[in-house]
Coordinates of C-alpha atoms in Angstrom, one line a residue:
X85 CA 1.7 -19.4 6.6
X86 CA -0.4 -19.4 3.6
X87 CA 2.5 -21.1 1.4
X88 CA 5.9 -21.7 2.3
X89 CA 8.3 -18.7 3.3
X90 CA 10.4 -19.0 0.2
X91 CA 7.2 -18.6 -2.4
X92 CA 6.5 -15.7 0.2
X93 CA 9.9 -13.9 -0.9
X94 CA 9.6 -14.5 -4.2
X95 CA 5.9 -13.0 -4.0
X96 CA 7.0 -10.0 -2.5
X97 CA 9.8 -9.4 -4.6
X98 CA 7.8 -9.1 -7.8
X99 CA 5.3 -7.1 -6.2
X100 CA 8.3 -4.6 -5.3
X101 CA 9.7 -4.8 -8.9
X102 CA 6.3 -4.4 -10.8
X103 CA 5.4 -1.5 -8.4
X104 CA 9.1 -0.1 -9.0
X105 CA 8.1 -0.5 -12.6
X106 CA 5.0 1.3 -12.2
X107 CA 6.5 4.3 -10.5
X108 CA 9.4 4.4 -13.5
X109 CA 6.6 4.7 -15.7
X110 CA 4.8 7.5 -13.5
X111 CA 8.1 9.5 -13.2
X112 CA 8.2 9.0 -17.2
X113 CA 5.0 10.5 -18.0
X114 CA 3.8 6.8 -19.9
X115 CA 1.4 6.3 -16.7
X116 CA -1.0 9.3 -16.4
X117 CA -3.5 8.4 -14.0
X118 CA -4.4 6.5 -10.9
X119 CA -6.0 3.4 -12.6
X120 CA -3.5 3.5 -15.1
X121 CA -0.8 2.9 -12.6
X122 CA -3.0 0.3 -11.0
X123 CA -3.7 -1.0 -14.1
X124 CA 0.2 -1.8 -14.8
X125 CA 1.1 -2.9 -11.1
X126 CA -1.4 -5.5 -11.3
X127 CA -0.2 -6.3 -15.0
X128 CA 3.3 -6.5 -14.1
X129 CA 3.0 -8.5 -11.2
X130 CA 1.3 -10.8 -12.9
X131 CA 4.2 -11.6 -15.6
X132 CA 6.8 -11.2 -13.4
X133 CA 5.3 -13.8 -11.5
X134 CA 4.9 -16.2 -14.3
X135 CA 8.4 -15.4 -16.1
X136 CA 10.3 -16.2 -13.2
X137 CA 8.9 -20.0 -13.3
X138 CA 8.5 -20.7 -9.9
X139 CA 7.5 -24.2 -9.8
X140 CA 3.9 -24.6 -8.8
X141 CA 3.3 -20.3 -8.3
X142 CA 1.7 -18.9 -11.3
X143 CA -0.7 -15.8 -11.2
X144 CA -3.7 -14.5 -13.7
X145 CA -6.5 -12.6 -14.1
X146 CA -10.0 -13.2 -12.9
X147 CA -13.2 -10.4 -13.9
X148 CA -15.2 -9.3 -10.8
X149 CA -18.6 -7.9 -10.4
X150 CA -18.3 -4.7 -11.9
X151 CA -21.4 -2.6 -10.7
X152 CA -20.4 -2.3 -7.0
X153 CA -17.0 -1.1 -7.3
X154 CA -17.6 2.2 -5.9
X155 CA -19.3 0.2 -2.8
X156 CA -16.1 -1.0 -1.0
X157 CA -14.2 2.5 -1.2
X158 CA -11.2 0.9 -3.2
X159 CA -9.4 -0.3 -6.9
X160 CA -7.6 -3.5 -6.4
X161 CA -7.8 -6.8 -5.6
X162 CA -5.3 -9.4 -5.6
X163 CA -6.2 -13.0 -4.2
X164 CA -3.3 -15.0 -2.5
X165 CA -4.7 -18.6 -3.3
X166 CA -2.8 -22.3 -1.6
X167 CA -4.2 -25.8 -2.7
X168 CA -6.5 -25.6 0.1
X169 CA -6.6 -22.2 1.3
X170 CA -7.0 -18.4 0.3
X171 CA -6.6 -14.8 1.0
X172 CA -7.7 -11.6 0.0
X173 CA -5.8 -7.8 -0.4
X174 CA -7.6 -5.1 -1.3
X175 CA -6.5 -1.6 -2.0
X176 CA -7.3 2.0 -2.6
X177 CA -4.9 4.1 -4.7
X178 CA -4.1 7.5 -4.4
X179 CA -2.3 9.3 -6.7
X180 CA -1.6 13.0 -4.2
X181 CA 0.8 14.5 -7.1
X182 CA 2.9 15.7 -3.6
X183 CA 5.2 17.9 -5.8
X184 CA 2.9 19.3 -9.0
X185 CA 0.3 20.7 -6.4
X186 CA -1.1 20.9 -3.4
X187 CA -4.2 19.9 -1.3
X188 CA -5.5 18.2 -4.4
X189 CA -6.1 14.4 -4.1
X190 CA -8.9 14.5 -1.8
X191 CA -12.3 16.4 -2.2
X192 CA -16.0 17.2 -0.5
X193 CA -18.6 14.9 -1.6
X194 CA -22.1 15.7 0.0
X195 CA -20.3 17.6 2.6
X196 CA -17.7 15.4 3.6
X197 CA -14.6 14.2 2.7
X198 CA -14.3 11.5 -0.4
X199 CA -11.8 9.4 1.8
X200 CA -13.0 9.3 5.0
X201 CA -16.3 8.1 3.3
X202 CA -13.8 5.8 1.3
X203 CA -12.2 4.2 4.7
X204 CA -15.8 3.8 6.3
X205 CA -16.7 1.7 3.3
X206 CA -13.7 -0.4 3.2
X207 CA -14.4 -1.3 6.8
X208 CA -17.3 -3.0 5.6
X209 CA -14.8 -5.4 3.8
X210 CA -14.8 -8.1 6.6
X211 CA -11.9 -10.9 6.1
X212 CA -10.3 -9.6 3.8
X213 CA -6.4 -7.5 3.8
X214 CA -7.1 -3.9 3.1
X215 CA -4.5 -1.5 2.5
X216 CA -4.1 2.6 1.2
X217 CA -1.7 2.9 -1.5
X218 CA -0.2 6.2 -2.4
X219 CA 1.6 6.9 -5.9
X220 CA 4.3 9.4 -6.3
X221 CA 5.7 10.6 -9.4
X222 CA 8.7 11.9 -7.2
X223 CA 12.3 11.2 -8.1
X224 CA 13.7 8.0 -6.7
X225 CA 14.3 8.8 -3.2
X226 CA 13.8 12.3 -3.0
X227 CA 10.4 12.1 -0.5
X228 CA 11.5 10.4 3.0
X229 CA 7.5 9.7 3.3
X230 CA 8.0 6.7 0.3
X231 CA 10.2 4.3 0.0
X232 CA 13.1 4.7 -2.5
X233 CA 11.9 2.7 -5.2
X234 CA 8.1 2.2 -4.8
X235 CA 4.8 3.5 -3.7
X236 CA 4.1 4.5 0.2
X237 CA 1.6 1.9 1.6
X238 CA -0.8 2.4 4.6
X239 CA -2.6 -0.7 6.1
X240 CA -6.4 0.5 6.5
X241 CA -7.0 0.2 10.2
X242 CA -3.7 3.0 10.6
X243 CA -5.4 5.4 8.0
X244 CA -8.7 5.0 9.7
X245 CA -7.1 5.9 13.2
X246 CA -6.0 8.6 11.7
X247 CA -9.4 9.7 9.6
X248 CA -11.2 9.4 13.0
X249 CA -9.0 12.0 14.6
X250 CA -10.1 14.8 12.0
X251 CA -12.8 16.4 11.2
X252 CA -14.3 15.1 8.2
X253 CA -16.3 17.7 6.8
X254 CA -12.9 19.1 5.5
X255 CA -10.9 17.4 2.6
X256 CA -7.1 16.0 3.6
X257 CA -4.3 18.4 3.1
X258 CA -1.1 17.2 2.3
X259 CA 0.4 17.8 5.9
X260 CA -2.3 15.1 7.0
X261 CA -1.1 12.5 4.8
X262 CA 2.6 13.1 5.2
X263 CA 2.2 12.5 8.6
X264 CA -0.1 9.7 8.2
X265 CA 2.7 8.0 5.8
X266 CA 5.9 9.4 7.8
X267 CA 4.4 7.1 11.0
X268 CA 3.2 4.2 9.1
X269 CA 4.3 3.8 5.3
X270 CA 5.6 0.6 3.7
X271 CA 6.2 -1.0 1.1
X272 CA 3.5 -2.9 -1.2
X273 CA 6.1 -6.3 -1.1
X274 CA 6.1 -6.0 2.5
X275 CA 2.3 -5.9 2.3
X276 CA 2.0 -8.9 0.7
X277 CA 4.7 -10.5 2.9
X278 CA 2.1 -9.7 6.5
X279 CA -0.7 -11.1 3.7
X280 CA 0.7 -14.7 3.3
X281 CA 2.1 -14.9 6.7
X282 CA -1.6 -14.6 8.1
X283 CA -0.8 -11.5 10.3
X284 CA -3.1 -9.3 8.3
X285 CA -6.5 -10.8 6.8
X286 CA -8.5 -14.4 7.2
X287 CA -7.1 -17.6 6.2
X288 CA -10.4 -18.9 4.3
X289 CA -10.9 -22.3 3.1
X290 CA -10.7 -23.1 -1.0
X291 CA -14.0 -24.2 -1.3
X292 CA -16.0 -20.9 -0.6
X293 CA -13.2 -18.7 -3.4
X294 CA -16.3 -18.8 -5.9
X295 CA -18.5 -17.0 -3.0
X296 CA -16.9 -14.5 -2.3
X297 CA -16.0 -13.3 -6.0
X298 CA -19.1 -13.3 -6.5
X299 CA -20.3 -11.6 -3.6
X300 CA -17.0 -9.1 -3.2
X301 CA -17.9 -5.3 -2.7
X302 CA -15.3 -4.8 -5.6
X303 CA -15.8 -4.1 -9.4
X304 CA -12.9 -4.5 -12.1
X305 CA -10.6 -7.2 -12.2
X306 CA -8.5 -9.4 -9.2
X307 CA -5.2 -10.7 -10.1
X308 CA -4.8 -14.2 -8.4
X309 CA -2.0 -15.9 -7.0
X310 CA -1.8 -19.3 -6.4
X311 CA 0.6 -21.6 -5.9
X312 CA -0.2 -25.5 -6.0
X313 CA 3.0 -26.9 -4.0
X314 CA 2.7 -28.0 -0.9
X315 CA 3.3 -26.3 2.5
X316 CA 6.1 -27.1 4.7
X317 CA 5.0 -28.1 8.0
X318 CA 8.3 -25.7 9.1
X319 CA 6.5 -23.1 7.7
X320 CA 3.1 -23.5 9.2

């Protein structure tokens, strides 16, 4: 365990309610596009994090190289950090628009398609926790493929099984990725929940963090989590 299983819950629960947020928004028409909904998720999770006043968790914002973004093949980062120890989740976010059109989130570039080329690229991201993460703008619990409340996540080594069964000089239809989500989807608090518990990603030590910001295949901005408490040998 990264940090003890109760800071866990609590992590994954505002990661639920800012995404739940997000999606409220989407439905709305206040969020309008992909990094906008990124954009807010990150936000939100951020401040719920630090309004709840967890004692010792707190979360903020940390600029990342911005001129290799489109190098890794995703949009966020969020960075689970201990007093001696840290993680890494990276995403891609997908915005398919499942019931305003169709066959229209994915595209040729150079003769293949945009995210097959994206999954290769994230596979380069070595260490770190890399998930898909699909938007809807769907009523609450209309679409079976998302959960009721939230976005549909895949973890990356799923959606690359799947992008290595087709053939990628064709774009993804939406039958594709209903049945990539249908066999695989969950939800972004339960991501974070196989995150800290060290199923998914490396368990890095604190003193290489300012390495591997600054070498990251990923532009923008990483929200950081941290909490300073200490671990419960229970929990380890």
């Amino acid at each position: 365990m990264l940090v003890p299983t109760h800071i866990i819950s609590v992590i994954a629960d505002c990661a639920d309610w800012a995404d739940n947020q997000a999606r409220e928004d989407l439905i709305n028409g206040v969020i309008v596009t992909e990094n906008d909904y990124t954009s807010n998720f990150t936000s939100s999770l951020r401040r719920e994090i630090n309004r709840r006043k967890i004692s010792g968790l707190t979360a903020h914002v940390q600029v990342l190289s911005p001129k290799v973004e489109r190098k890794a093949g995703a949009d966020g980062c969020i960075i689970f950090k201990s007093r001696t120890h840290f993680k890494i989740g990276i995403f891609e976010a997908k915005w398919p628009r499942l019931s305003m059109c169709s066959n229209s989130w994915d595209f040729l570039q150079k003769g293949k398609s945009h995210f097959d080329q994206q999954l290769s690229k994230q596979s380069k991201l070595t260490n770190c926790a890399v998930w898909e993460m699909f938007y809807s703008e769907e009523p609450y619990g209309q679409n079976p493929t998302f959960p009721p409340f939230g976005s549909s996540c895949v973890w990356h080594d799923d959606a690359l099984v799947a992008s290595a069964a087709r053939n990628h000089a064709m774009p993804w239809n939406d039958a594709e990725l209903r049945a990539l989500l249908a066999n695989n989807f969950q939800s972004v608090g339960s991501i974070v929940t196989t995150i800290c518990e060290c199923i998914k990603g490396k368990e890095l030590p604190i003193n290489v963090l300012s390495n591997w910001l600054s070498d990251l295949r990923i532009g923008g901005q990483a929200t950081i989590v941290k909490f300073n408490g200490p671990v419960d040998q229970r929990d380890v």
